[in-house]
Coordinates of C-alpha atoms in Angstrom, one line a residue:
M189 CA 148.7 182.4 42.5
P190 CA 152.1 180.8 41.7
Q191 CA 152.9 180.7 45.5
M192 CA 149.7 179.0 46.3
R193 CA 150.3 176.4 43.6
L194 CA 153.8 175.8 45.0
D195 CA 152.3 175.2 48.5
E196 CA 149.9 172.7 47.1
L197 CA 152.6 170.8 45.3
L198 CA 154.8 170.8 48.5
E199 CA 151.9 169.5 50.5
E200 CA 151.2 166.8 47.9
L201 CA 154.8 165.9 47.9
Q202 CA 154.9 165.6 51.7
A203 CA 151.8 163.4 51.7
R204 CA 153.4 161.1 49.2
I205 CA 156.6 161.0 51.2
N206 CA 154.6 160.2 54.3
A207 CA 152.7 157.5 52.4
A208 CA 156.0 156.1 51.1
R209 CA 157.3 156.1 54.7
G210 CA 154.1 154.4 55.9
A211 CA 154.4 151.8 53.2
R212 CA 158.1 151.2 54.0
D213 CA 157.3 150.9 57.7
R214 CA 154.4 148.5 57.0
V215 CA 156.6 146.4 54.7
H216 CA 159.3 146.4 57.4
S217 CA 156.7 145.3 60.0
L218 CA 155.5 142.6 57.7
L219 CA 159.0 141.3 57.2
E220 CA 159.6 141.3 60.9
A221 CA 156.3 139.5 61.4
V222 CA 157.2 136.8 58.8
V223 CA 160.7 136.3 60.4
S224 CA 159.2 136.2 63.9
V225 CA 156.6 133.6 62.9
G226 CA 159.1 131.5 60.9
R227 CA 161.6 131.4 63.8
E228 CA 159.3 129.3 66.1
L229 CA 159.2 125.5 65.8
D230 CA 156.6 124.8 68.5
L231 CA 153.2 124.7 66.8
S232 CA 151.3 126.4 69.6
Q233 CA 153.8 129.2 69.8
V234 CA 153.7 129.6 66.0
L235 CA 149.9 130.0 66.1
R236 CA 150.1 132.5 68.9
R237 CA 152.7 134.6 67.0
I238 CA 150.6 134.6 63.9
V239 CA 147.5 136.0 65.5
E240 CA 149.5 138.6 67.5
A241 CA 151.4 139.7 64.3
A242 CA 148.1 140.0 62.3
A243 CA 146.6 142.3 65.0
L244 CA 149.7 144.5 65.0
L245 CA 150.0 144.8 61.2
V246 CA 146.5 146.1 60.6
D247 CA 146.1 147.8 64.0
A248 CA 143.1 145.6 64.9
Q249 CA 141.6 145.8 68.3
Y250 CA 140.6 142.1 68.3
A251 CA 142.1 139.2 66.4
A252 CA 141.6 135.4 66.4
L253 CA 142.9 132.3 64.7
G254 CA 140.5 129.5 64.2
V255 CA 141.9 126.0 63.4
I256 CA 139.4 123.9 61.4
G257 CA 138.7 120.5 62.9
P258 CA 138.9 117.1 61.2
D259 CA 135.2 117.3 60.1
G260 CA 136.1 120.3 57.9
R261 CA 133.0 122.2 59.1
T262 CA 133.8 123.4 62.6
L263 CA 136.6 125.0 64.6
S264 CA 138.6 122.7 66.9
Q265 CA 140.9 125.4 68.3
F266 CA 140.4 129.2 68.7
L267 CA 143.2 131.6 69.8
T268 CA 142.3 135.2 70.6
V269 CA 144.1 138.6 71.0
G270 CA 142.5 141.6 72.6
L271 CA 140.2 139.8 75.1
T272 CA 141.1 139.4 78.7
E273 CA 140.8 136.1 80.6
E274 CA 137.8 137.5 82.5
E275 CA 136.0 138.5 79.2
I276 CA 136.7 135.1 77.7
A277 CA 135.2 133.4 80.8
E278 CA 132.1 135.6 80.7
I279 CA 131.5 134.9 77.0
G280 CA 131.5 131.1 77.7
H281 CA 132.1 128.5 75.1
L282 CA 134.5 129.5 72.3
P283 CA 133.1 129.8 68.8
A284 CA 132.6 126.5 66.9
G285 CA 132.5 128.0 63.4
H286 CA 129.0 129.3 62.8
G287 CA 127.8 132.7 61.5
I288 CA 130.5 134.9 59.9
L289 CA 133.2 132.5 61.1
G290 CA 131.5 129.6 59.3
E291 CA 131.1 131.7 56.2
L292 CA 134.9 131.8 55.8
I293 CA 135.1 128.0 56.4
R294 CA 132.5 127.3 53.7
H295 CA 134.0 129.9 51.3
P296 CA 137.8 130.1 52.0
E297 CA 138.4 133.5 50.4
P298 CA 139.3 136.9 52.0
L299 CA 136.3 138.7 53.3
R300 CA 136.0 142.4 54.3
L301 CA 132.9 143.8 56.0
S302 CA 132.1 147.4 57.1
D303 CA 129.3 146.1 59.4
I304 CA 129.3 142.5 60.7
A305 CA 125.6 142.6 61.7
A306 CA 124.6 143.5 58.1
H307 CA 125.9 140.3 56.6
E308 CA 123.2 137.6 55.9
A309 CA 125.3 134.9 57.7
S310 CA 125.6 136.9 60.9
Y311 CA 124.2 135.3 64.0
G312 CA 124.8 138.1 66.4
F313 CA 127.1 138.0 69.4
P314 CA 126.7 136.0 72.7
T315 CA 125.8 137.7 75.9
R316 CA 128.6 139.8 77.4
H317 CA 130.5 139.6 74.1
P318 CA 132.2 143.0 73.4
P319 CA 130.6 144.9 70.4
M320 CA 132.4 144.5 67.1
R321 CA 131.6 146.2 63.8
T322 CA 134.3 146.0 61.0
F323 CA 135.7 142.6 60.0
L324 CA 138.6 141.2 57.9
G325 CA 138.9 137.4 57.4
V326 CA 141.7 135.6 55.5
P327 CA 142.2 131.8 55.2
I328 CA 145.5 130.1 56.0
R329 CA 146.5 127.3 53.7
V330 CA 149.1 124.6 54.4
R331 CA 150.1 122.6 51.3
N332 CA 146.9 123.7 49.4
E333 CA 144.7 122.6 52.3
V334 CA 142.9 125.2 54.5
F335 CA 144.3 124.8 58.0
G336 CA 142.4 127.6 59.5
N337 CA 141.4 131.3 59.3
L338 CA 142.5 134.7 60.6
Y339 CA 139.7 136.9 61.9
L340 CA 140.3 140.6 62.7
T341 CA 137.8 143.2 63.9
D342 CA 137.7 146.9 64.6
K343 CA 140.7 149.0 63.8
S344 CA 141.9 151.2 66.6
D345 CA 141.3 154.4 64.6
G346 CA 137.7 153.3 63.8
R347 CA 138.2 153.1 60.1
D348 CA 137.2 150.2 57.8
F349 CA 139.7 147.6 56.8
D350 CA 140.9 148.5 53.3
A351 CA 142.5 146.6 50.3
E352 CA 146.0 147.2 51.7
D353 CA 145.1 145.7 55.0
E354 CA 143.7 142.7 53.1
A355 CA 146.9 142.4 51.0
V356 CA 149.1 142.5 54.1
I357 CA 147.2 139.9 56.0
S358 CA 147.0 137.7 52.9
T359 CA 150.8 137.9 52.6
L360 CA 151.1 137.0 56.3
S361 CA 148.8 134.0 55.8
V362 CA 151.1 132.6 53.2
A363 CA 154.1 132.9 55.5
A364 CA 152.0 131.5 58.3
G365 CA 151.2 128.4 56.2
V366 CA 154.9 127.7 55.6
A367 CA 155.7 128.2 59.3
I368 CA 152.8 126.0 60.4
D369 CA 154.0 123.3 58.0
N370 CA 157.6 123.5 59.3
A371 CA 156.4 123.3 62.9
R372 CA 154.2 120.3 62.2
L373 CA 157.0 118.5 60.5
Y374 CA 159.4 119.3 63.3
E375 CA 156.8 118.2 65.9
A376 CA 156.2 114.9 64.0
S377 CA 159.9 114.1 63.9
Q378 CA 160.3 114.9 67.6
R379 CA 157.2 112.8 68.5
Q380 CA 158.5 109.9 66.5
Q381 CA 161.8 110.0 68.4
R382 CA 160.0 110.1 71.7
W383 CA 157.7 107.1 70.7
L384 CA 160.8 105.1 69.7
R385 CA 162.5 105.8 73.0
V386 CA 159.3 104.9 74.9
N387 CA 158.8 101.7 72.9
S388 CA 162.2 100.6 73.9
E389 CA 161.5 101.4 77.6
I390 CA 158.2 99.5 77.5
T391 CA 159.8 96.5 75.9
N392 CA 162.5 96.4 78.5
S393 CA 159.8 96.6 81.2
L394 CA 157.9 93.7 79.7
L395 CA 161.0 91.5 79.4
S396 CA 162.1 92.3 83.0
G397 CA 159.0 90.7 84.4
R398 CA 157.6 93.8 86.1
A399 CA 154.1 93.6 87.6
R400 CA 151.2 94.1 85.2
L401 CA 149.9 97.3 86.9
D402 CA 153.4 98.8 86.9
V403 CA 153.8 98.3 83.1
L404 CA 150.3 99.6 82.5
E405 CA 151.0 102.7 84.5
L406 CA 154.3 103.3 82.6
I407 CA 152.4 103.0 79.3
A408 CA 149.6 105.4 80.3
R409 CA 152.0 107.9 81.8
R410 CA 154.3 108.0 78.7
A411 CA 151.3 108.2 76.4
Q412 CA 150.0 111.2 78.5
E413 CA 153.4 112.9 78.3
I414 CA 154.0 112.5 74.6
T415 CA 150.5 113.5 73.6
R416 CA 150.5 116.4 76.1
S417 CA 147.2 115.1 77.6
Q418 CA 145.8 116.2 80.9
L419 CA 144.3 112.9 81.7
A420 CA 145.2 109.2 81.1
D421 CA 142.9 106.4 82.2
V422 CA 143.0 102.6 81.6
S423 CA 139.7 100.9 81.9
V424 CA 139.1 97.1 81.9
P425 CA 135.9 95.1 81.5
V426 CA 134.0 94.0 84.5
A427 CA 133.3 90.2 84.2
D428 CA 129.7 89.2 83.3
T429 CA 128.5 92.8 82.9
D430 CA 128.3 95.6 80.3
D431 CA 130.5 97.9 82.4
L432 CA 134.1 99.0 82.5
V433 CA 136.1 99.9 85.7
V434 CA 138.8 102.5 85.7
E435 CA 141.7 100.4 86.9
L436 CA 144.4 103.1 86.4
A437 CA 143.9 106.9 86.5
I438 CA 146.6 109.6 86.0
G439 CA 146.2 113.3 86.2
A440 CA 143.1 115.6 86.7
D441 CA 141.9 114.4 90.1
D442 CA 142.8 110.8 89.5
H443 CA 141.7 109.7 92.9
T444 CA 138.1 110.5 92.1
R445 CA 138.2 108.3 88.9
R446 CA 140.2 105.3 90.1
G447 CA 137.9 102.4 90.7
L448 CA 134.9 104.1 89.0
V449 CA 132.5 101.8 87.2
V450 CA 131.1 103.2 84.0
P451 CA 128.8 101.7 81.4
V452 CA 130.0 100.7 77.9
E453 CA 127.0 102.3 76.3
G454 CA 127.2 106.1 76.2
T455 CA 130.9 106.5 77.1
L456 CA 133.9 107.2 74.9
S457 CA 135.9 104.3 76.4
G458 CA 132.9 102.1 75.9
A459 CA 132.6 103.1 72.2
A460 CA 136.2 102.2 71.6
H461 CA 135.9 98.9 73.6
R462 CA 132.9 97.9 71.5
A463 CA 134.3 99.0 68.1
G464 CA 137.8 97.7 68.6
T465 CA 139.2 100.9 67.0
P466 CA 140.2 104.3 68.3
V467 CA 137.4 106.8 68.8
T468 CA 137.9 110.5 69.1
T469 CA 136.0 113.6 70.2
T470 CA 136.7 117.3 69.9
G471 CA 135.1 118.0 73.3
L472 CA 134.8 115.2 75.9
A473 CA 133.0 117.3 78.5
D474 CA 130.4 118.5 76.1
D475 CA 129.9 115.7 73.6
H476 CA 126.3 114.6 73.9
R477 CA 127.1 111.1 72.6
Y478 CA 129.1 110.3 75.8
T479 CA 127.2 111.5 78.8
A480 CA 126.7 108.2 80.6
G481 CA 128.1 107.7 84.1
P482 CA 129.0 110.3 86.7
R483 CA 130.3 113.7 85.6
R484 CA 134.1 113.5 85.7
F485 CA 135.5 115.4 82.7
E486 CA 134.8 119.1 83.4
G487 CA 137.3 121.4 81.6
L488 CA 138.4 118.7 79.2
G489 CA 138.2 119.0 75.4
P490 CA 139.8 116.8 72.7
A491 CA 140.1 113.2 73.7
V492 CA 140.8 109.7 72.2
A493 CA 140.0 106.2 73.5
V494 CA 142.3 103.5 72.2
P495 CA 141.3 99.8 72.7
L496 CA 144.0 97.6 74.1
G497 CA 144.0 94.8 71.6
T498 CA 144.0 94.1 67.9
E499 CA 140.4 92.9 67.5
A500 CA 137.1 94.0 69.0
E501 CA 136.5 90.5 70.6
D502 CA 140.1 90.5 72.0
T503 CA 139.9 94.0 73.6
R504 CA 141.4 93.7 77.2
G505 CA 140.8 97.3 78.1
V506 CA 140.8 100.9 76.8
L507 CA 143.4 103.7 77.1
L508 CA 141.7 107.1 77.4
L509 CA 143.6 110.3 76.8
A510 CA 142.1 113.8 77.1
R511 CA 143.4 117.3 76.7
A512 CA 142.2 120.6 78.2
T513 CA 139.5 122.6 76.4
G514 CA 141.0 124.7 73.6
E515 CA 143.9 122.3 73.0
P516 CA 144.4 120.8 69.5
V517 CA 142.4 117.7 68.5
F518 CA 144.0 114.3 68.1
T519 CA 145.2 113.9 64.5
E520 CA 145.6 110.8 62.5
E521 CA 149.4 111.2 62.8
E522 CA 149.0 110.9 66.5
L523 CA 146.7 107.9 66.4
E524 CA 149.0 105.7 64.4
P525 CA 151.7 105.4 67.2
L526 CA 149.0 105.2 69.8
R527 CA 147.6 102.0 68.1
A528 CA 151.1 100.4 68.3
F529 CA 151.4 101.6 71.9
A530 CA 148.0 100.1 72.8
G531 CA 149.2 96.8 71.3
Q532 CA 152.1 96.8 73.8
A533 CA 149.6 97.4 76.6
A534 CA 147.6 94.4 75.4
L535 CA 150.9 92.4 75.4
A536 CA 151.5 93.4 79.0
L537 CA 148.1 92.2 80.0
E538 CA 148.7 88.9 78.1
L539 CA 152.0 88.3 79.7
A540 CA 150.6 89.0 83.1
D541 CA 147.9 86.4 82.5
R542 CA 150.5 83.9 81.4
R543 CA 152.7 84.6 84.5
K544 CA 149.6 84.1 86.6
D545 CA 148.9 80.7 85.0
A546 CA 152.6 79.7 85.5
E547 CA 152.4 80.7 89.1
Q548 CA 149.2 78.8 89.6
L549 CA 150.9 75.7 88.1
V550 CA 153.8 76.0 90.5
L551 CA 151.3 76.4 93.3
L552 CA 149.5 73.3 92.4
E553 CA 152.7 71.3 92.1
D554 CA 153.7 72.6 95.6
R555 CA 150.3 71.6 96.9
D556 CA 150.7 68.1 95.5
R557 CA 154.2 67.8 97.1
I558 CA 152.9 69.0 100.5
A559 CA 150.0 66.6 100.3
R560 CA 152.4 63.7 99.6
D561 CA 154.6 64.6 102.5
L562 CA 151.7 65.0 104.9
H563 CA 150.3 61.6 103.8
D564 CA 153.6 59.7 103.7
L565 CA 155.3 61.2 106.7
A566 CA 153.1 63.2 109.1
I567 CA 150.0 60.9 109.2
Q568 CA 152.1 57.8 109.5
R569 CA 154.0 59.2 112.4
L570 CA 150.9 60.5 114.1
F571 CA 149.2 57.2 113.6
A572 CA 152.2 55.3 115.1
T573 CA 152.4 57.7 118.0
G574 CA 148.6 57.2 118.7
M575 CA 149.0 53.4 118.6
T576 CA 152.0 53.6 121.0
L577 CA 150.0 55.8 123.5
Q578 CA 147.0 53.5 123.2
S579 CA 149.1 50.5 124.1
A580 CA 150.8 52.3 126.9
A581 CA 147.5 53.4 128.4
R582 CA 146.7 49.9 129.4
L583 CA 149.8 49.8 131.5
I584 CA 149.1 53.0 133.4
E585 CA 147.4 52.3 136.8
H586 CA 146.8 55.9 137.7
A587 CA 143.2 56.8 136.6
G588 CA 143.9 60.4 135.9
A589 CA 147.1 59.7 133.9
A590 CA 145.3 57.0 131.9
E591 CA 142.4 59.4 131.1
R592 CA 144.9 62.1 129.9
V593 CA 146.6 59.6 127.6
S594 CA 143.3 58.4 126.3
R595 CA 142.4 62.1 125.5
A596 CA 145.7 62.6 123.8
V597 CA 145.0 59.6 121.6
G598 CA 141.6 61.1 120.7
D599 CA 143.3 64.4 119.9
L600 CA 145.7 62.6 117.6
D601 CA 142.9 60.9 115.9
E602 CA 141.1 64.2 115.3
T603 CA 144.4 65.7 114.0
I604 CA 144.7 62.9 111.5
K605 CA 141.2 63.6 110.3
I606 CA 142.0 67.3 109.9
I607 CA 145.2 66.5 108.0
R608 CA 143.4 64.0 105.7
S609 CA 140.8 66.8 105.0
T610 CA 143.6 69.2 104.2
I611 CA 145.2 66.7 101.9
F612 CA 141.9 66.2 100.1
G613 CA 141.7 70.0 99.6
L614 CA 145.3 70.2 98.4
R615 CA 144.9 67.4 95.9
A616 CA 141.6 68.7 94.5
R617 CA 141.6 69.2 90.7
E618 CA 142.3 72.7 89.5
E619 CA 138.8 73.3 88.3
D620 CA 137.5 72.1 91.7
A621 CA 140.0 74.3 93.5
D622 CA 138.7 77.3 91.6
Q623 CA 135.3 76.6 93.0
S624 CA 136.5 76.2 96.6
L625 CA 135.4 78.7 99.2
R626 CA 138.9 79.9 99.8
A627 CA 139.6 80.4 96.1
R628 CA 136.2 82.2 95.5
A629 CA 136.8 84.5 98.5
A630 CA 140.3 85.3 97.4
R631 CA 139.0 86.1 93.9
A632 CA 136.3 88.3 95.2
V633 CA 138.7 90.3 97.3
G634 CA 141.1 90.6 94.4
D635 CA 138.4 91.9 92.1
A636 CA 137.4 94.4 94.8
G637 CA 140.9 95.9 94.8
T638 CA 140.2 97.4 91.4
L639 CA 137.0 99.1 92.6
L640 CA 138.5 100.3 95.9
G641 CA 141.8 101.5 94.4
F642 CA 143.8 99.4 96.9
P643 CA 144.0 95.7 97.9
P644 CA 141.9 94.7 100.9
R645 CA 143.5 92.6 103.6
L646 CA 142.2 89.0 103.6
S647 CA 142.6 86.5 106.5
M648 CA 141.0 83.0 106.4
E649 CA 141.0 80.4 109.1
G650 CA 139.6 76.9 109.5
L651 CA 138.4 74.1 107.2
L652 CA 136.5 76.3 104.8
D653 CA 136.7 74.0 101.9
T654 CA 135.5 70.9 103.7
D655 CA 133.3 71.9 106.6
V656 CA 131.3 74.7 104.9
P657 CA 128.4 73.2 102.8
P658 CA 128.1 74.4 99.2
H659 CA 124.9 76.3 99.7
I660 CA 126.3 78.2 102.7
A661 CA 129.5 78.9 100.7
D662 CA 127.4 80.5 98.0
H663 CA 125.8 82.8 100.5
V664 CA 129.2 83.7 102.0
V665 CA 130.6 84.7 98.6
A666 CA 127.5 86.7 97.7
V667 CA 127.6 88.5 101.1
L668 CA 131.4 89.2 100.7
V669 CA 130.9 90.7 97.2
E670 CA 128.0 92.9 98.4
A671 CA 129.9 94.1 101.4
L672 CA 133.0 95.0 99.4
S673 CA 130.9 96.7 96.8
N674 CA 129.3 98.9 99.5
A675 CA 132.7 99.8 100.9
A676 CA 133.8 100.9 97.4
R677 CA 130.7 102.9 96.5
H678 CA 129.7 104.4 99.8
A679 CA 132.3 104.2 102.5
H680 CA 135.2 106.1 100.8
A681 CA 137.5 103.9 102.8
T682 CA 141.3 103.7 102.6
R683 CA 141.5 100.4 104.4
V684 CA 139.3 97.3 104.3
E685 CA 139.9 94.0 106.2
V686 CA 138.2 90.7 105.5
F687 CA 138.2 87.9 108.0
L688 CA 136.6 84.5 107.1
R689 CA 136.6 81.8 109.7
A690 CA 135.1 78.3 110.0
A691 CA 135.2 77.2 113.6
G692 CA 133.1 74.9 115.7
D693 CA 129.6 74.7 114.2
E694 CA 129.5 78.0 112.3
V695 CA 131.2 80.1 109.6
V696 CA 131.7 83.8 110.3
L697 CA 132.5 86.5 107.8
T698 CA 133.7 89.9 109.1
V699 CA 134.3 92.9 106.8
T700 CA 135.8 96.0 108.5
D701 CA 136.6 99.4 106.9
N702 CA 137.8 102.8 108.1
G703 CA 135.3 104.8 106.0
R704 CA 132.6 107.3 107.0
G705 CA 130.4 104.6 108.6
I706 CA 126.8 103.8 107.9
P707 CA 124.5 106.7 108.5
A708 CA 121.3 106.0 110.4
D709 CA 119.1 107.6 107.8
G710 CA 121.0 106.1 104.8
R711 CA 119.7 103.6 102.3
R712 CA 119.7 100.1 103.8
S713 CA 118.3 97.9 101.1
G714 CA 121.6 96.2 100.5
L715 CA 122.1 95.6 104.2
N716 CA 118.6 94.3 104.6
H717 CA 119.3 91.8 101.8
L718 CA 122.4 90.6 103.7
A719 CA 120.3 90.1 106.9
E720 CA 117.7 88.2 104.9
R721 CA 120.4 85.9 103.6
A722 CA 121.5 85.2 107.1
R723 CA 118.0 84.5 108.3
S724 CA 117.3 82.1 105.4
V725 CA 120.0 79.8 106.6
G726 CA 119.4 80.2 110.3
G727 CA 122.2 82.6 110.9
A728 CA 122.6 86.2 112.0
F729 CA 123.8 89.6 110.6
D730 CA 125.2 92.4 112.8
I731 CA 126.3 95.9 112.0
Q732 CA 128.9 97.4 114.4
N733 CA 130.5 100.8 114.7
P734 CA 134.1 100.4 115.9
P735 CA 135.5 103.0 118.3
E736 CA 138.2 104.0 115.8
G737 CA 135.5 104.8 113.2
G738 CA 134.2 103.2 110.0
S739 CA 132.0 100.1 110.1
R740 CA 132.1 96.4 110.8
L741 CA 129.8 93.9 109.2
V742 CA 129.6 90.5 110.8
W743 CA 127.7 87.7 109.0
R744 CA 127.4 84.2 110.4
A745 CA 125.7 81.0 109.5
P746 CA 125.6 77.5 111.0
L747 CA 127.5 74.7 109.3
A748 CA 124.8 72.1 110.0
P749 CA 121.0 72.6 109.7
A750 CA 119.1 73.2 112.9
P751 CA 117.5 70.0 114.3

């Protein structure tokens, strides 16, 4: 009996020694985890280390860290351990914070369950989700605010999570809160330094007189880099419509978005443009509020649209930034420098408009100078030459020579008329010049460059502003706009050439592109409309297929009504 009692005591002693060793090892592991988590300064790495350390400390088969979104009710980010990429893809959308996960959001206190399915808040699991039974959840607080939650399921040995497991994870969550706070402060300081450097770069670009589109691209690219966005678009309003056009696109298949026309209603950029303030979303691809326009945001999650201007009525465009699905949402700390950045973009657009006005003023002054020179010098000399030839013709006895001199005098007279017409066009008032056919055609081609993603080539010939009647000019501009719009929407061209000519008794407009051509069975309502315009003024419309590919549209109209 004494021997048996001694064996029992030795076994109990050994068990206590093993328990002490286990507690020592667990404390050691906890300390290592705390040090490992606190060593990182990059927030994404800190979060990854936290969830990995939690799984290791309690020997959990699956672990996750859910970051609570700005609304305080759903999860904006969800990091997992124990699931492969294939399993995550099969499950589909990551949890948003419903069911048991939402229970911890609503009641931020540690929660232990022996059977997840038995809890009243359980929703069950999605299809292809691995089975899970036991559960341990602990909130993570940062400065007395709940930042997110740690979720752990199914210990490797099959046992339930116990009070010791809960105490270990609760201790880790405290250290995690400190590490997250440090990482956020470090990230904020680094971000502020980057914004300061970029602001200086943008200011230098503005003062150096760089082109408007170059400055806009610099602004969008730097905003994309600093915010770690996958996409950066700049959209500007389309005149006299409720649409926006993507003038600049960076990242994520930018060539498919550049030149895209999207409505203001039902788009994130449109909402920011209309409100005049930044608008955010936690999931751009899945937000039911912003589904208008073609699908173009697959795989994108958190996004922000920032208006380029200080007031809603002064908004000159919108800067859209979007991150990949699963990335952090845009915080208020990030929005503040973006507002200032957007103000610089608006300043770039304003300066570009002012430079354009100054260039227009210089152009008008040059026109006036050229008109004076033509009138005071060229016409007087031509007139004097014509008078001299006319006098000399009477002294020429050879009939053929006299006829040639007489024809030369007639040519000089016609040349003087052309120069006088040119002078009239050069000296036209600015508001009249803007309504000239040349100016309207140039403006239509310039606007089309935004839709096409490249500037079309424009050539003009003849007395377009004097010989083409106003009602014919209106038809020409309408046909040009429609032809360029078709090239942008349907042709997928990389080169477009426009040739406008007034010669003899007709005006001819030719639009050529190197796109995919006009299919025989395609929609032709727009082309029929162009043909109808030609017939209404006694002209003609022809569709040609150049040997090198693409299409050529030729529209012509007489300059004088048929007798």
